[in-house]
Short mmCIF file of C-alpha atoms in Angstrom, two decimals:
data_model
loop_
_atom_site.label_atom_id
_atom_site.label_comp_id
_atom_site.label_asym_id
_atom_site.label_seq_id
_atom_site.Cartn_x
_atom_site.Cartn_y
_atom_site.Cartn_z
CA LYS A 1 -26.57 8.31 19.40
CA GLY A 2 -23.26 9.08 21.08
CA ARG A 3 -20.70 7.78 23.51
CA ARG A 4 -20.09 8.78 27.11
CA VAL A 5 -16.80 10.66 27.50
CA SER A 6 -17.14 11.58 31.18
CA ASP A 7 -19.77 11.78 33.91
CA GLY A 8 -22.84 13.34 32.34
CA ILE A 9 -21.07 14.37 29.10
CA TRP A 10 -21.77 12.64 25.82
CA SER A 11 -20.03 13.03 22.47
CA VAL A 12 -21.77 12.58 19.13
CA TYR A 13 -18.46 12.50 17.25
CA PRO A 14 -16.87 9.19 16.31
CA GLU A 15 -13.63 8.23 18.00
CA ALA A 16 -10.43 8.98 16.13
CA ILE A 17 -8.99 6.11 14.09
CA GLY A 18 -5.42 7.10 14.83
CA PRO A 19 -3.66 9.08 17.55
CA ARG A 20 -4.14 12.82 17.31
CA GLU A 21 -0.38 13.49 17.36
CA ARG A 22 -0.15 11.65 14.04
CA ILE A 23 -2.45 14.12 12.33
CA VAL A 24 -0.69 17.08 10.72
CA GLY A 25 -2.44 19.87 8.86
CA VAL A 26 -1.18 21.80 5.87
CA ARG A 27 -2.18 25.27 4.77
CA GLU A 28 -4.57 24.94 1.83
CA ARG A 29 -8.27 25.38 1.35
CA GLY A 30 -10.94 24.77 -1.20
CA ASP A 31 -14.58 25.63 -0.78
CA ARG A 32 -17.61 23.38 -1.11
CA ASP A 33 -17.87 24.19 -4.82
CA GLY A 34 -14.27 23.17 -5.50
CA HIS A 35 -12.86 26.69 -5.84
CA VAL A 36 -9.40 27.27 -4.41
CA LEU A 37 -9.39 29.73 -1.50
CA ILE A 38 -5.83 29.11 -0.30
CA ALA A 39 -3.40 27.55 -2.76
CA LEU A 40 -1.35 24.56 -1.63
CA ASP A 41 2.42 24.79 -1.41
CA PRO A 42 3.37 21.11 -1.95
CA GLU A 43 6.50 21.60 0.16
CA THR A 44 4.29 22.08 3.23
CA ALA A 45 2.84 18.62 2.59
CA VAL A 46 6.38 17.20 2.34
CA ASP A 47 7.32 18.98 5.59
CA ALA A 48 4.25 17.49 7.31
CA ALA A 49 5.16 14.02 6.03
CA ARG A 50 8.77 14.49 7.16
CA GLN A 51 7.51 15.39 10.64
CA LEU A 52 5.44 12.19 10.82
CA VAL A 53 8.28 10.05 9.48
CA ASP A 54 10.95 11.59 11.73
CA GLU A 55 8.96 11.97 14.96
CA HIS A 56 6.59 9.00 14.76
CA GLN A 57 8.32 6.59 12.36
CA VAL A 58 5.12 6.13 10.34
CA ALA A 59 5.18 3.30 7.82
CA SER A 60 2.49 4.77 5.54
CA LEU A 61 0.47 7.97 5.18
CA ALA A 62 -3.11 8.91 4.39
CA VAL A 63 -3.77 12.32 2.84
CA SER A 64 -7.29 13.70 2.95
CA PHE A 65 -8.32 17.34 2.48
CA LEU A 66 -11.70 18.98 3.06
CA TRP A 67 -13.79 19.16 -0.11
CA SER A 68 -11.23 17.09 -2.04
CA PHE A 69 -13.99 14.97 -3.54
CA LYS A 70 -15.15 18.14 -5.32
CA ASN A 71 -11.69 19.26 -6.47
CA PRO A 72 -8.91 16.76 -5.72
CA ASP A 73 -6.08 18.80 -7.30
CA HIS A 74 -4.48 19.92 -4.01
CA GLU A 75 -4.67 16.45 -2.53
CA PHE A 76 -3.22 14.81 -5.65
CA ARG A 77 -0.39 17.38 -5.76
CA ALA A 78 0.38 16.81 -2.06
CA VAL A 79 0.45 13.04 -2.56
CA ALA A 80 2.72 13.35 -5.61
CA ALA A 81 5.15 15.63 -3.73
CA ILE A 82 5.26 13.29 -0.72
CA ARG A 83 5.80 10.24 -2.95
CA GLU A 84 8.64 12.03 -4.72
CA ALA A 85 10.29 12.94 -1.40
CA PHE A 86 9.67 9.49 0.16
CA PRO A 87 9.58 6.98 -2.72
CA SER A 88 9.37 3.89 -0.49
CA LEU A 89 6.60 5.27 1.74
CA PRO A 90 3.07 4.20 0.78
CA VAL A 91 0.88 7.32 0.50
CA ILE A 92 -2.88 6.90 0.23
CA SER A 93 -5.19 9.62 -1.12
CA GLY A 94 -8.70 9.83 0.31
CA ALA A 95 -10.01 11.54 -2.83
CA ASP A 96 -8.49 8.80 -5.00
CA ARG A 97 -9.81 5.87 -2.94
CA GLN A 98 -13.18 7.26 -1.81
CA PRO A 99 -14.15 10.41 -3.75
CA THR A 100 -17.38 11.04 -1.85
CA ILE A 101 -18.78 13.80 0.32
CA ARG A 102 -18.20 13.50 4.11
CA GLU A 103 -14.61 14.06 5.13
CA PHE A 104 -14.71 11.71 8.13
CA GLU A 105 -15.76 8.72 6.07
CA ARG A 106 -13.38 9.57 3.22
CA THR A 107 -10.47 10.10 5.61
CA ALA A 108 -11.29 6.97 7.63
CA TYR A 109 -11.26 4.92 4.43
CA ALA A 110 -7.87 6.37 3.46
CA VAL A 111 -6.42 5.77 6.95
CA LEU A 112 -7.68 2.16 7.04
CA ASN A 113 -6.12 1.55 3.62
CA ALA A 114 -2.86 3.08 4.89
CA TYR A 115 -2.94 0.63 7.81
CA ALA A 116 -3.69 -2.34 5.54
CA VAL A 117 -1.15 -1.52 2.82
CA ALA A 118 1.54 -3.45 4.74
CA ALA A 119 -0.13 -6.72 3.63
CA VAL A 120 0.29 -6.01 -0.09
CA PRO A 121 4.01 -6.90 -0.47
CA GLY A 122 3.23 -10.36 0.88
CA ILE A 123 0.56 -10.81 -1.77
CA ASP A 124 2.98 -9.70 -4.50
CA GLN A 125 5.60 -12.18 -3.21
CA LEU A 126 3.03 -14.97 -3.14
CA SER A 127 2.04 -14.20 -6.73
CA ARG A 128 5.69 -14.26 -7.88
CA THR A 129 6.36 -17.54 -6.05
CA LEU A 130 3.29 -19.21 -7.55
CA GLU A 131 4.30 -18.03 -11.04
CA GLU A 132 7.82 -19.43 -10.49
CA LEU A 133 6.24 -22.74 -9.51
CA GLY A 134 4.31 -22.85 -12.79
CA LEU A 135 0.98 -21.14 -12.14
CA VAL A 136 -0.22 -19.79 -15.49
CA VAL A 137 -3.52 -18.21 -14.43
CA PRO A 138 -3.70 -14.90 -12.57
CA VAL A 139 -3.82 -14.97 -8.79
CA LEU A 140 -7.21 -13.85 -7.55
CA LEU A 141 -8.00 -12.87 -3.98
CA VAL A 142 -11.33 -13.03 -2.23
CA HIS A 143 -12.46 -9.64 -0.96
CA SER A 144 -14.69 -8.97 2.02
CA SER A 145 -17.96 -9.18 0.08
CA GLY A 146 -17.07 -12.59 -1.34
CA GLY A 147 -16.07 -11.52 -4.85
CA ALA A 148 -12.65 -11.80 -6.44
CA MET A 149 -9.99 -9.16 -7.03
CA THR A 150 -6.52 -9.12 -8.57
CA ALA A 151 -3.35 -8.27 -6.66
CA THR A 152 -3.31 -4.92 -8.49
CA GLU A 153 -6.81 -4.16 -7.24
CA ALA A 154 -5.76 -5.22 -3.73
CA ARG A 155 -2.80 -2.83 -3.95
CA HIS A 156 -5.23 0.00 -4.74
CA ALA A 157 -7.67 -0.79 -1.91
CA PRO A 158 -6.13 -3.29 0.55
CA ILE A 159 -8.81 -2.67 3.17
CA LEU A 160 -11.19 -4.64 0.95
CA LEU A 161 -9.27 -7.78 2.00
CA ALA A 162 -10.40 -7.35 5.62
CA GLY A 163 -12.95 -10.00 6.42
CA SER A 164 -12.12 -11.97 3.29
CA GLY A 165 -11.53 -15.18 5.24
CA PRO A 166 -15.11 -15.54 6.47
CA ALA A 167 -16.41 -14.44 3.07
CA ALA A 168 -14.24 -17.06 1.34
CA GLY A 169 -15.46 -19.72 3.78
CA VAL A 170 -19.07 -19.01 2.95
CA ALA A 171 -18.32 -18.93 -0.77
CA ALA A 172 -16.39 -22.23 -0.56
CA SER A 173 -19.16 -23.96 1.34
#
């Protein structure tokens, strides 16, 4: 199964989630067994983030390295360095959110969470307002499969809120 990209040519690769110019590589490499082949210099990750912030004004970042589900050390170090350099910038780790084989799926999940993270401050504000008004029970949110999650859980995986409206409607009925 593929998609037609031009007359008579088909692609079996999924379309990119974000524009290609907003993808920046860093020099590091681990193998399929988790062994380090090329060590990460965390400053290269910070430089890549700086490029995306300065040139494209990104509001959040997703970091996802090949084979990071096997050995997430490089990815976690890159995320920590970027967060230190840009404390107000949300940085999502693919290995932290979806530590499974298949880099496309893992990266897509991280990118979608990076897109959705903008909704989280509104949830935090709503929780604070409700507490100020006297709510004594924790605020729970409906996630896309119809279950409940806390605001902290939503902060960790905001993409799970996508589709929560229809799920809540079915649950309420």
